[in-house]
C-alpha cells in the first residue's frame, strides 16, 4: 500500500496534492473542524476545566449528522504526505538499500568484516535464511535502529515506567544490560487508557486477595475442571456492561478472534474485512476457510460495493447465495487512530442482511460517555452488532478477551469454539482485576472514579491531539481517538525520534515498515487518563523540541472534506475465490 492507502473515500485523482479528511459535518460544516484544528474551537459547553479545553466529546447535544445516521460530529483526518517529504523518504530508503546491496556485495568478496547475517558453511545446503527482501530489510535498515524496540521495562506499565538501559557492541545484533535503570520515564506507549494498570489501588488489592483465595492458575479448560464462579461473575458483568444478553470470557484476546471466527463462518461463507484489521482477525478469517474480501479502510463505498456484488453474484462459479456474509471491523484502529464509521456499517449490514463482528480491543473503556466503547460513543443499540468482541488487555489493565451477543450466539460458541473447548481458562486474579475495573467504570463500586477516568481520557485525548496539530505535526486519525499517530516518514527519523525522546525521559513507540506502509513511518502515542495535564504539557514541549530538531512539523493544515469525492472502484482488493 502506498502513501495514500488509507482513510475513507480518498482514492480519486489528485491525491498527491489533496490532504485527506473525513468529516461528517455539523451545522457549522467544515469550518467547525478547521476551527478545532487550529485551536479556537470550543464546544457549546465551552469553558475550561482543570486547564483542559472542554472538548464536548462527552456532552454533545443530540443533533443528527449525515442524513440522521450520526448523532455526533465525526472528525477524522489523514493529511496527505507532502510531495517533497514523500520524495525525500523514498530517497532515504533508496540510499539505505543501495548501501545494503554494496555491503552484501563486499561481504561476498570478504571485504566487509561484519558477517553476522550470512549463512555458515554447514548451513549452505539448506533453504537460504538470508536472501529474501524482508531479511535484507531487517539486516540493513531495521538493525540500524533496533535499539528503539523491545526495550526491557521493569515496572508496571503505568503513566511512568522504569527501563533497563542496554548497550550494544555489535551494531544492535545483541544487547547487554549496562546495570543502570532509567527511572520514571513518562510512558506514552502503553494501552493503559484508563490507568488501571497499577500495582496499588482497588484493582491490585482485590486481585491480590483473590490470588490468595484461588491461586494463580486454573490448570484446566472451562469445559473440564476449569470453570470457576469468578469466570461466570465476569461473564455476567461483561454482558451487562455491553448491554447484551450474554458473554464469554477467554484467557487471550488474540485467540478470542483467531479461534472464534472459524466457529462462526466456514466454507461457502463470505468475510468482508477492513484492510487494516488486526492480525488476530486476519488469522481467524483465514483459518475459517471462508472467502475473504478486503474493503478499503473505513470506506463505506468500498464496503457497499462488495456487499452488493456479493448479493448479486453469489458464490463464484455456482452463483449460489453465500451462506453467511460477515463484516469484520475494529472500533479504534491502533495504527491509524481512526474510529469505525459504525452507524454506516450498521445501516449497510441491515440493508444487505449481513452479520457484523466488531473488535473493540482499543475502544472498549476508551470511548463513549460511559466508557462502553464505540457503540456507546455513537449512541447506538448494542443489539445491532451481532458479535461484540473486545479485550481486557488495554483499558482494564488485565489480560484476555470476550465475546458478547445474543444468548443463542453465546451458547453456540460455548459449545463450538476451540478456545472454550481447548484453552485453559483465565487466571482468577486476572478475572478479578477486570471485574473490579469494570465495576469502577460502571460506578458499581459506589464511587465516581471510573466515570472521572473516562472523562479525563476524553479530555486528555482532545487536548493532546489539538496541541500537536497546532504545532504543525501531521497527526492521523479521529479527534476522539486516544491512539495518536504522529507522522515521521523518513527511516532515519524513526530511530532519531525514539532516541531523542528517551533522552528527554519520554518513552514512545515508533513504528515503521512492515507494520506501516513503507513511507508512512510514525510515532504512535497512547494517551491515558493517568496522564496529568502537567505531564502532557511536558511531553508536548519535548515533542515540539524534537520536532524542531528533526524537522518533523510537516503539516500544511489543509483539511478538505472528502465525503463527496468519487470512489475509485477499481482499487479494492480481493483474495481467495
Ligand atoms: C484490534 C485487536 N484485536 C485483538 C488483539 C489481541 O489482543 P491481546 O493482545 O489481548 O491478545 C489486539 C492486540 O493488540 C488488537 O489490537
Coordinates of C-alpha atoms and ligand atoms in Angstrom, one line a residue:
X1 CA 0.0 0.0 0.0
X2 CA 1.3 3.4 -0.9
X3 CA 1.2 6.8 0.7
X4 CA -2.5 7.3 0.0
X5 CA -3.5 3.8 1.0
X6 CA -5.9 4.6 3.8
X7 CA -8.6 6.9 5.0
X8 CA -12.0 6.9 3.5
X9 CA -13.2 7.8 0.1
X10 CA -10.0 9.4 -0.9
X11 CA -8.8 7.2 -3.8
X12 CA -9.5 9.6 -6.6
X13 CA -7.4 11.7 -8.9
X14 CA -5.4 14.5 -7.4
X15 CA -4.3 12.6 -4.3
X16 CA -0.8 13.9 -4.1
X17 CA -2.0 17.5 -3.5
X18 CA -5.2 16.9 -1.6
X19 CA -5.0 16.2 2.1
X20 CA -7.4 13.5 3.3
X21 CA -10.0 14.2 5.8
X22 CA -13.3 12.5 6.6
X23 CA -15.6 14.8 8.4
X24 CA -19.2 14.3 9.0
X25 CA -20.2 17.9 9.3
X26 CA -22.3 19.6 11.8
X27 CA -24.3 22.6 11.1
X28 CA -21.1 24.6 11.2
X29 CA -19.9 22.5 8.4
X30 CA -16.3 22.1 7.6
X31 CA -15.4 25.3 9.4
X32 CA -16.2 23.7 12.7
X33 CA -13.4 21.3 12.1
X34 CA -11.0 23.9 10.8
X35 CA -11.5 25.9 14.0
X36 CA -11.0 22.9 16.1
X37 CA -7.8 22.1 14.3
X38 CA -6.3 25.5 14.9
X39 CA -7.2 25.5 18.5
X40 CA -10.0 28.0 18.6
X41 CA -12.9 25.6 18.8
X42 CA -14.9 25.5 22.0
X43 CA -18.0 23.3 22.4
X44 CA -21.3 24.9 23.4
X45 CA -20.5 23.7 26.9
X46 CA -17.3 25.7 26.3
X47 CA -15.1 26.7 29.1
X48 CA -12.0 25.2 30.6
X49 CA -11.8 22.6 33.3
X50 CA -8.5 21.8 35.1
X51 CA -6.8 23.7 32.4
X52 CA -8.2 21.5 29.7
X53 CA -10.3 22.7 26.8
X54 CA -13.7 21.3 27.3
X55 CA -14.0 19.2 24.2
X56 CA -17.7 18.5 24.2
X57 CA -16.7 14.9 23.5
X58 CA -18.9 13.6 26.3
X59 CA -21.5 16.3 26.3
X60 CA -22.5 16.7 22.7
X61 CA -26.2 17.5 22.3
X62 CA -28.5 15.2 20.4
X63 CA -28.1 16.5 16.9
X64 CA -28.2 14.4 13.8
X65 CA -25.5 14.4 11.2
X66 CA -25.1 12.8 7.8
X67 CA -28.7 12.1 7.0
X68 CA -29.6 11.2 10.6
X69 CA -27.1 8.3 10.9
X70 CA -24.7 10.1 13.2
X71 CA -25.8 11.8 16.5
X72 CA -22.4 13.5 16.9
X73 CA -19.8 15.1 14.6
X74 CA -17.2 12.7 13.2
X75 CA -13.8 14.3 12.7
X76 CA -11.2 12.1 11.1
X77 CA -8.2 13.5 9.3
X78 CA -5.5 11.9 7.2
X79 CA -3.4 14.7 5.8
X80 CA -1.7 13.7 2.6
X81 CA 2.0 13.2 2.7
X82 CA 3.6 16.4 1.3
X83 CA 5.3 15.7 -2.1
X84 CA 8.8 16.8 -1.0
X85 CA 8.6 14.6 2.1
X86 CA 7.5 11.6 0.0
X87 CA 10.4 12.1 -2.4
X88 CA 12.9 12.5 0.4
X89 CA 11.6 9.4 2.1
X90 CA 11.9 7.3 -1.0
X91 CA 15.4 8.7 -1.5
X92 CA 16.3 7.8 2.1
X93 CA 15.1 4.2 1.5
X94 CA 16.9 4.2 -1.8
X95 CA 20.2 5.2 -0.3
X96 CA 19.9 2.6 2.5
X97 CA 19.0 -0.1 0.0
X98 CA 22.0 0.8 -2.1
X99 CA 24.4 0.7 0.8
X100 CA 22.8 -2.6 1.9
X101 CA 23.5 -4.2 -1.5
X102 CA 27.0 -2.8 -1.5
X103 CA 27.7 -4.3 1.9
X104 CA 26.3 -7.7 0.8
X105 CA 28.5 -7.5 -2.3
X106 CA 31.6 -6.6 -0.2
X107 CA 30.7 -9.4 2.2
X108 CA 30.7 -11.9 -0.7
X109 CA 34.2 -10.6 -1.6
X110 CA 35.3 -10.8 2.1
X111 CA 35.9 -7.0 2.3
X112 CA 33.1 -6.4 4.7
X113 CA 34.0 -7.6 8.2
X114 CA 30.5 -7.9 9.7
X115 CA 29.4 -11.5 9.0
X116 CA 26.6 -11.7 11.4
X117 CA 23.9 -12.2 8.8
X118 CA 25.5 -14.7 6.5
X119 CA 25.0 -18.4 6.1
X120 CA 27.5 -20.6 8.0
X121 CA 29.3 -23.2 5.8
X122 CA 27.3 -26.1 7.3
X123 CA 24.0 -24.3 6.6
X124 CA 24.7 -23.8 2.9
X125 CA 22.8 -27.0 1.9
X126 CA 19.6 -25.7 3.5
X127 CA 17.0 -23.3 2.2
X128 CA 18.7 -19.8 2.4
X129 CA 17.8 -17.9 5.5
X130 CA 19.3 -14.6 4.5
X131 CA 18.2 -13.9 1.0
X132 CA 14.7 -12.5 0.7
X133 CA 13.8 -8.9 0.8
X134 CA 12.4 -8.9 4.3
X135 CA 15.6 -10.3 5.6
X136 CA 17.6 -7.7 3.6
X137 CA 15.4 -5.0 5.1
X138 CA 15.9 -6.4 8.6
X139 CA 19.7 -6.6 8.4
X140 CA 20.3 -3.3 6.6
X141 CA 17.6 -1.0 7.8
X142 CA 15.9 -2.3 10.9
X143 CA 19.2 -3.4 12.6
X144 CA 20.4 0.2 12.5
X145 CA 17.5 1.4 14.7
X146 CA 16.7 -1.8 16.5
X147 CA 17.6 -0.3 19.9
X148 CA 14.2 1.5 19.7
X149 CA 12.2 -1.7 20.2
X150 CA 11.9 -4.3 22.8
X151 CA 13.4 -2.1 25.5
X152 CA 13.0 -4.1 28.7
X153 CA 10.5 -2.4 31.0
X154 CA 11.0 -3.4 34.7
X155 CA 7.9 -1.8 36.3
X156 CA 4.2 -1.6 36.0
X157 CA 3.2 0.0 32.7
X158 CA 1.6 3.0 34.4
X159 CA 2.0 6.6 33.5
X160 CA 5.7 6.3 34.2
X161 CA 7.9 3.2 33.7
X162 CA 11.4 2.1 34.6
X163 CA 13.5 1.0 31.6
X164 CA 16.6 -1.2 31.8
X165 CA 19.5 0.6 30.0
X166 CA 21.2 -1.6 27.3
X167 CA 24.2 -1.1 25.1
X168 CA 25.5 -3.0 22.1
X169 CA 29.0 -3.7 20.9
X170 CA 27.9 -5.5 17.7
X171 CA 25.8 -2.9 15.8
X172 CA 22.5 -3.8 17.5
X173 CA 22.7 -7.5 16.9
X174 CA 22.8 -8.2 20.6
X175 CA 22.3 -6.0 23.7
X176 CA 23.8 -6.1 27.1
X177 CA 22.4 -4.7 30.3
X178 CA 24.5 -1.7 31.5
X179 CA 23.4 -2.2 35.1
X180 CA 21.6 1.1 35.1
X181 CA 17.8 1.5 35.3
X182 CA 16.3 4.6 33.7
X183 CA 13.8 5.6 36.3
X184 CA 10.4 7.4 35.9
X185 CA 10.3 7.5 32.1
X186 CA 7.0 9.1 31.0
X187 CA 5.0 6.3 29.4
X188 CA 3.4 7.4 26.1
X189 CA 3.3 3.9 24.6
X190 CA 1.2 1.5 26.7
X191 CA -2.5 0.9 26.1
X192 CA -3.3 1.8 29.6
X193 CA -6.1 4.1 28.5
X194 CA -7.9 4.3 31.9
X195 CA -4.9 4.0 34.1
X196 CA -6.0 0.7 35.6
X197 CA -2.5 -0.9 35.1
X198 CA -1.4 -0.3 38.6
X199 CA 0.2 -2.2 41.4
X200 CA -1.7 -0.3 44.1
X201 CA -5.3 0.8 44.4
X202 CA -8.6 -1.1 44.4
X203 CA -7.9 -3.4 41.4
X204 CA -4.5 -4.6 42.8
X205 CA -5.9 -5.1 46.3
X206 CA -8.9 -7.2 45.2
X207 CA -6.7 -9.2 42.7
X208 CA -4.2 -9.9 45.4
X209 CA -6.9 -11.2 47.8
X210 CA -8.3 -13.4 45.0
X211 CA -4.8 -14.7 44.4
X212 CA -4.6 -15.8 48.0
X213 CA -8.0 -17.4 47.9
X214 CA -8.0 -19.1 44.4
X215 CA -4.3 -19.2 43.4
X216 CA -2.9 -18.1 40.1
X217 CA -3.5 -21.0 37.8
X218 CA -6.6 -23.0 36.8
X219 CA -4.9 -25.9 35.1
X220 CA -7.9 -27.0 33.1
X221 CA -10.3 -25.8 30.4
X222 CA -13.7 -24.3 31.1
X223 CA -15.4 -27.5 29.8
X224 CA -13.4 -29.7 32.1
X225 CA -12.5 -28.6 35.6
X226 CA -11.6 -25.0 35.0
X227 CA -14.9 -23.3 35.4
X228 CA -14.9 -21.0 38.4
X229 CA -17.5 -18.7 39.9
X230 CA -15.2 -15.8 39.1
X231 CA -15.4 -16.6 35.4
X232 CA -19.2 -16.7 35.5
X233 CA -19.3 -13.5 37.5
X234 CA -17.0 -11.9 34.9
X235 CA -19.2 -13.0 32.0
X236 CA -22.4 -11.8 33.6
X237 CA -20.7 -8.4 34.3
X238 CA -19.4 -8.1 30.7
X239 CA -22.9 -8.8 29.3
X240 CA -24.4 -6.1 31.5
X241 CA -21.5 -3.7 30.6
X242 CA -22.1 -4.2 26.9
X243 CA -25.9 -4.3 27.1
X244 CA -26.2 -7.7 25.5
X245 CA -27.8 -10.9 26.6
X246 CA -24.7 -13.0 27.3
X247 CA -21.0 -13.0 27.1
X248 CA -18.0 -15.4 27.1
X249 CA -14.5 -14.5 28.5
X250 CA -11.3 -16.0 27.3
X251 CA -7.7 -16.0 28.6
X252 CA -6.3 -14.4 25.5
X253 CA -7.5 -11.6 23.3
X254 CA -5.7 -12.8 20.2
X255 CA -7.2 -16.3 20.5
X256 CA -10.6 -14.8 21.0
X257 CA -10.5 -13.6 17.4
X258 CA -8.5 -16.3 15.8
X259 CA -10.4 -19.2 17.4
X260 CA -14.0 -17.8 17.4
X261 CA -14.2 -16.6 13.8
X262 CA -13.7 -20.1 12.5
X263 CA -16.5 -21.3 14.7
X264 CA -18.8 -18.7 13.2
X265 CA -18.1 -19.0 9.5
X266 CA -16.7 -21.5 7.1
X267 CA -16.7 -22.7 3.5
X268 CA -19.5 -21.1 1.5
X269 CA -19.5 -18.0 3.7
X270 CA -18.0 -14.6 2.9
X271 CA -16.0 -12.4 5.2
X272 CA -15.7 -8.7 4.3
X273 CA -12.7 -7.4 6.2
X274 CA -11.3 -3.9 6.6
X275 CA -7.9 -3.8 5.1
X276 CA -6.3 -2.6 8.3
X277 CA -7.8 -5.3 10.6
X278 CA -5.6 -6.7 13.3
X279 CA -3.6 -9.9 12.7
X280 CA -5.8 -11.9 15.0
X281 CA -8.8 -11.1 12.9
X282 CA -6.9 -11.9 9.7
X283 CA -5.7 -15.2 11.1
X284 CA -9.2 -16.1 12.3
X285 CA -10.6 -15.3 8.9
X286 CA -8.0 -17.4 7.1
X287 CA -8.5 -20.3 9.5
X288 CA -12.2 -20.3 8.9
X289 CA -12.0 -21.4 5.3
X290 CA -14.4 -18.7 4.3
X291 CA -13.8 -16.5 1.2
X292 CA -12.3 -13.2 2.3
X293 CA -12.7 -9.9 0.5
X294 CA -11.0 -6.8 1.7
X295 CA -12.5 -3.3 1.7
X296 CA -10.7 0.0 1.9
X297 CA -10.1 1.2 5.4
X298 CA -13.3 2.6 6.9
X299 CA -14.6 3.2 3.4
X300 CA -18.3 2.7 3.2
X301 CA -18.5 2.9 -0.6
X302 CA -15.9 0.1 -0.9
X303 CA -17.8 -2.0 1.7
X304 CA -21.2 -1.4 0.0
X305 CA -19.7 -2.3 -3.4
X306 CA -18.5 -5.6 -2.0
X307 CA -21.8 -6.3 -0.3
X308 CA -23.8 -5.5 -3.5
X309 CA -21.5 -7.7 -5.6
X310 CA -21.8 -10.5 -3.1
X311 CA -25.6 -10.4 -3.2
X312 CA -25.9 -10.1 -6.9
X313 CA -23.2 -12.6 -7.9
X314 CA -23.4 -15.0 -5.1
X315 CA -20.6 -17.6 -4.7
X316 CA -18.1 -17.9 -7.5
X317 CA -18.8 -20.5 -10.2
X318 CA -22.1 -21.8 -8.7
X319 CA -23.6 -18.4 -8.1
X320 CA -25.4 -19.8 -5.1
X321 CA -26.2 -17.3 -2.4
X322 CA -23.5 -17.0 0.3
X323 CA -24.4 -19.0 3.4
X324 CA -23.4 -16.0 5.6
X325 CA -21.8 -12.7 5.0
X326 CA -19.8 -11.4 7.9
X327 CA -18.5 -7.9 8.1
X328 CA -15.4 -7.6 10.3
X329 CA -14.3 -4.3 11.7
X330 CA -12.5 -2.8 14.7
X331 CA -13.7 0.0 17.0
X332 CA -10.4 2.0 17.0
X333 CA -7.6 1.1 14.6
X334 CA -4.4 1.1 16.6
X335 CA -2.0 2.2 13.9
X336 CA -4.2 4.9 12.3
X337 CA -6.1 6.2 15.3
X338 CA -9.3 6.0 13.3
X339 CA -12.7 5.2 14.6
X340 CA -15.0 2.8 12.7
X341 CA -17.9 4.5 10.9
X342 CA -20.2 2.3 12.9
X343 CA -23.6 3.9 12.1
X344 CA -23.0 3.5 8.4
X345 CA -21.7 -0.1 8.8
X346 CA -24.8 -1.0 10.7
X347 CA -27.0 0.6 8.1
X348 CA -25.2 -1.4 5.4
X349 CA -25.4 -4.6 7.3
X350 CA -29.1 -4.2 7.8
X351 CA -29.7 -3.2 4.2
X352 CA -27.8 -6.3 2.9
X353 CA -28.7 -8.6 5.7
X354 CA -25.1 -9.4 6.7
X355 CA -23.7 -10.1 10.1
X356 CA -21.4 -7.7 11.9
X357 CA -18.3 -8.7 14.0
X358 CA -16.9 -5.7 15.9
X359 CA -13.5 -5.9 17.6
X360 CA -13.4 -3.4 20.4
X361 CA -9.9 -4.2 21.7
X362 CA -8.9 -0.5 21.8
X363 CA -12.3 1.2 22.0
X364 CA -13.8 -0.6 25.0
X365 CA -13.4 1.5 28.1
X366 CA -11.7 4.2 26.0
X367 CA -14.7 5.6 24.0
X368 CA -18.2 6.7 24.8
X369 CA -19.6 8.8 27.6
X370 CA -19.9 5.6 29.8
X371 CA -16.7 4.1 28.6
X372 CA -18.7 1.3 26.9
X373 CA -16.9 1.5 23.6
X374 CA -17.8 2.6 20.1
X375 CA -21.5 1.6 20.3
X376 CA -21.8 3.9 23.4
X377 CA -19.8 6.6 21.6
X378 CA -22.2 6.8 18.7
X379 CA -25.3 6.2 20.9
X380 CA -26.3 3.0 19.1
X381 CA -28.1 -0.1 20.1
X382 CA -25.7 -2.9 21.0
X383 CA -28.2 -5.4 19.6
X384 CA -27.4 -4.1 16.2
X385 CA -23.9 -5.6 16.4
X386 CA -24.1 -9.3 16.1
X387 CA -20.8 -10.2 17.6
X388 CA -19.2 -7.8 20.1
X389 CA -15.6 -8.7 20.7
X390 CA -13.1 -7.0 22.8
X391 CA -10.0 -7.5 25.0
X392 CA -9.2 -6.8 28.7
X393 CA -5.6 -6.1 27.9
X394 CA -6.0 -2.4 27.4
X395 CA -8.4 -0.2 29.3
X396 CA -8.9 -2.8 32.0
X397 CA -5.2 -3.4 32.7
X398 CA -5.8 -7.2 32.7
X399 CA -5.5 -9.9 30.1
X400 CA -7.8 -11.9 27.9
X401 CA -10.8 -11.2 25.6
X402 CA -14.6 -11.5 25.4
X403 CA -17.4 -12.1 23.0
X404 CA -20.8 -10.6 23.7
X405 CA -24.1 -11.0 21.9
X406 CA -27.4 -12.9 21.9
X407 CA -27.8 -15.9 24.2
X408 CA -28.1 -18.2 21.2
X409 CA -24.7 -16.9 19.9
X410 CA -23.0 -17.4 23.2
X411 CA -24.5 -20.9 23.8
X412 CA -23.4 -21.9 20.3
X413 CA -19.8 -20.6 20.9
X414 CA -19.6 -22.2 24.4
X415 CA -20.1 -25.5 22.6
X416 CA -18.3 -25.0 19.4
X417 CA -15.4 -22.6 19.9
X418 CA -11.9 -24.1 20.1
X419 CA -10.9 -21.6 22.7
X420 CA -13.7 -22.6 25.0
X421 CA -13.0 -26.3 24.5
X422 CA -9.3 -26.4 24.4
X423 CA -7.8 -23.4 26.2
X424 CA -7.1 -23.2 29.9
X425 CA -9.4 -20.7 31.5
X426 CA -8.5 -17.3 32.7
X427 CA -6.4 -16.9 35.8
X428 CA -8.7 -15.8 38.7
X429 CA -6.7 -12.8 39.9
X430 CA -6.8 -11.5 36.3
X431 CA -10.6 -12.0 36.2
X432 CA -10.8 -10.1 39.5
X433 CA -8.7 -7.2 38.1
X434 CA -11.2 -6.9 35.2
X435 CA -14.3 -7.2 37.4
X436 CA -13.0 -4.5 39.7
X437 CA -12.0 -2.2 36.9
X438 CA -15.3 -2.7 35.1
X439 CA -17.4 -2.2 38.2
X440 CA -15.5 1.0 38.8
X441 CA -16.2 2.3 35.2
X442 CA -19.9 1.4 35.8
X443 CA -20.0 3.2 39.1
X444 CA -21.0 0.0 40.9
X445 CA -18.1 0.4 43.3
X446 CA -20.0 3.3 44.8
X447 CA -17.5 5.9 43.5
X448 CA -17.3 8.2 40.6
X449 CA -13.6 7.3 40.0
X450 CA -14.3 5.3 36.8
X451 CA -16.5 8.0 35.3
X452 CA -13.8 10.6 36.1
X453 CA -11.2 8.5 34.3
X454 CA -13.4 8.1 31.3
X455 CA -13.9 11.8 31.1
X456 CA -10.3 12.6 31.8
X457 CA -9.2 10.3 29.0
X458 CA -11.6 12.1 26.6
X459 CA -10.2 15.5 27.6
X460 CA -6.6 14.4 27.6
X461 CA -7.1 13.0 24.1
X462 CA -8.6 16.1 22.6
X463 CA -6.1 18.3 24.3
X464 CA -3.0 16.3 23.2
X465 CA -4.2 15.9 19.6
X466 CA -5.2 19.6 19.3
X467 CA -1.8 20.8 20.6
X468 CA 0.2 18.5 18.4
X469 CA -1.8 19.6 15.3
X470 CA -1.3 23.3 16.3
X471 CA 2.4 22.7 16.5
X472 CA 2.4 21.6 12.9
X473 CA 2.8 17.9 13.1
X474 CA 0.8 15.6 10.8
X475 CA -1.4 13.7 13.1
X476 CA -3.6 10.8 11.8
X477 CA -7.0 9.7 13.0
X478 CA -10.1 10.7 14.8
X479 CA -10.1 13.7 17.1
X480 CA -11.6 11.4 19.9
X481 CA -9.1 8.6 19.5
X482 CA -6.6 8.1 22.3
X483 CA -4.3 6.4 19.8
X484 CA -2.4 9.3 18.3
X485 CA -0.1 8.6 15.3
X486 CA 2.5 11.4 14.6
X487 CA 4.0 11.0 11.1
X488 CA 7.8 10.7 10.8
X489 CA 8.0 9.3 7.3
X490 CA 11.8 9.1 6.8
X491 CA 13.6 6.0 8.0
X492 CA 16.4 7.8 9.8
X493 CA 13.9 9.8 11.8
X494 CA 12.3 6.7 13.2
X495 CA 15.4 5.9 15.2
X496 CA 16.3 9.5 15.9
X497 CA 12.8 10.3 17.3
X498 CA 12.7 7.3 19.6
X499 CA 16.2 8.0 20.9
X500 CA 15.8 11.8 21.3
X501 CA 12.6 11.3 23.2
X502 CA 14.1 8.8 25.6
X503 CA 17.0 11.2 26.2
X504 CA 14.3 13.5 27.4
X505 CA 12.9 10.8 29.6
X506 CA 9.8 10.1 27.5
X507 CA 9.1 6.6 26.3
X508 CA 7.4 6.4 22.9
X509 CA 6.5 3.7 20.4
X510 CA 7.9 4.2 16.9
X511 CA 6.5 2.2 14.0
X512 CA 7.8 1.5 10.5
X513 CA 7.5 -1.0 7.7
X514 CA 6.2 -3.7 7.6
X515 CA 3.7 -2.6 10.3
X516 CA 3.0 0.6 8.2
X517 CA 3.3 1.3 4.5
X518 CA 6.9 1.8 3.7
X519 CA 6.9 5.6 3.6
X520 CA 4.4 6.2 6.4
X521 CA 6.6 5.6 9.5
X522 CA 5.2 7.1 12.6
X523 CA 5.4 7.5 16.3
X524 CA 2.3 6.2 18.0
X525 CA 1.3 7.8 21.3
X526 CA -1.3 6.3 23.6
X527 CA -3.0 8.9 25.8
X528 CA -4.0 7.7 29.3
X529 CA -6.4 9.0 31.9
X530 CA -3.4 8.6 34.2
X531 CA -1.5 11.4 32.4
X532 CA -1.9 14.7 34.2
X533 CA -2.0 18.0 32.4
X534 CA 1.5 18.8 33.6
X535 CA 2.7 15.5 32.2
X536 CA 1.1 16.1 28.9
X537 CA 2.4 19.7 28.7
X538 CA 5.9 18.4 29.4
X539 CA 5.6 15.7 26.8
X540 CA 4.3 18.3 24.3
X541 CA 7.2 20.6 25.0
X542 CA 9.7 17.8 24.4
X543 CA 7.9 16.5 21.3
X544 CA 8.0 20.1 19.9
X545 CA 11.7 20.4 20.7
X546 CA 12.5 17.1 19.0
X547 CA 10.1 18.0 16.2
X548 CA 12.2 21.2 15.5
X549 CA 15.4 19.3 15.8
X550 CA 14.4 16.6 13.3
X551 CA 12.2 18.9 11.2
X552 CA 9.0 16.9 11.7
X553 CA 6.5 19.7 11.5
X554 CA 5.3 18.9 8.0
X555 CA 1.7 19.9 8.2
X556 CA 0.3 22.5 5.8
X557 CA -3.0 22.4 7.7
X558 CA -5.0 21.7 4.6
X559 CA -8.1 19.8 5.6
X560 CA -10.7 19.3 2.9
X561 CA -13.8 17.2 3.4
X562 CA -13.7 14.3 1.0
X563 CA -17.0 12.7 1.6
X564 CA -18.3 13.8 -1.8
X565 CA -15.3 12.7 -3.8
X566 CA -16.0 9.7 -6.1
X567 CA -14.8 6.3 -5.0
X568 CA -12.4 4.6 -7.4
X569 CA -14.0 1.2 -7.8
X570 CA -11.0 -0.4 -9.4
X571 CA -8.8 -0.3 -6.3
X572 CA -10.4 -2.8 -4.0
X573 CA -8.6 -5.9 -3.3
X574 CA -9.9 -9.4 -3.4
X575 CA -8.4 -12.7 -2.2
X576 CA -9.2 -16.4 -2.5
X577 CA -12.2 -17.1 -4.7
Ligands
LIG1 C1 -7.7 -5.0 17.4 C2 -7.1 -6.0 18.3 N1 -7.7 -7.2 18.4 C3 -7.1 -8.2 19.2 C4 -5.9 -8.0 19.8 C5 -5.3 -9.1 20.6 O1 -5.5 -8.9 21.9 P1 -4.5 -9.4 23.1 O2 -3.2 -8.6 22.9 O3 -5.2 -9.1 24.3 O4 -4.2 -10.9 22.9 C6 -5.3 -6.8 19.7 C7 -4.0 -6.6 20.4 O5 -3.4 -5.6 20.4 C8 -5.9 -5.8 18.9 O6 -5.3 -4.6 18.7

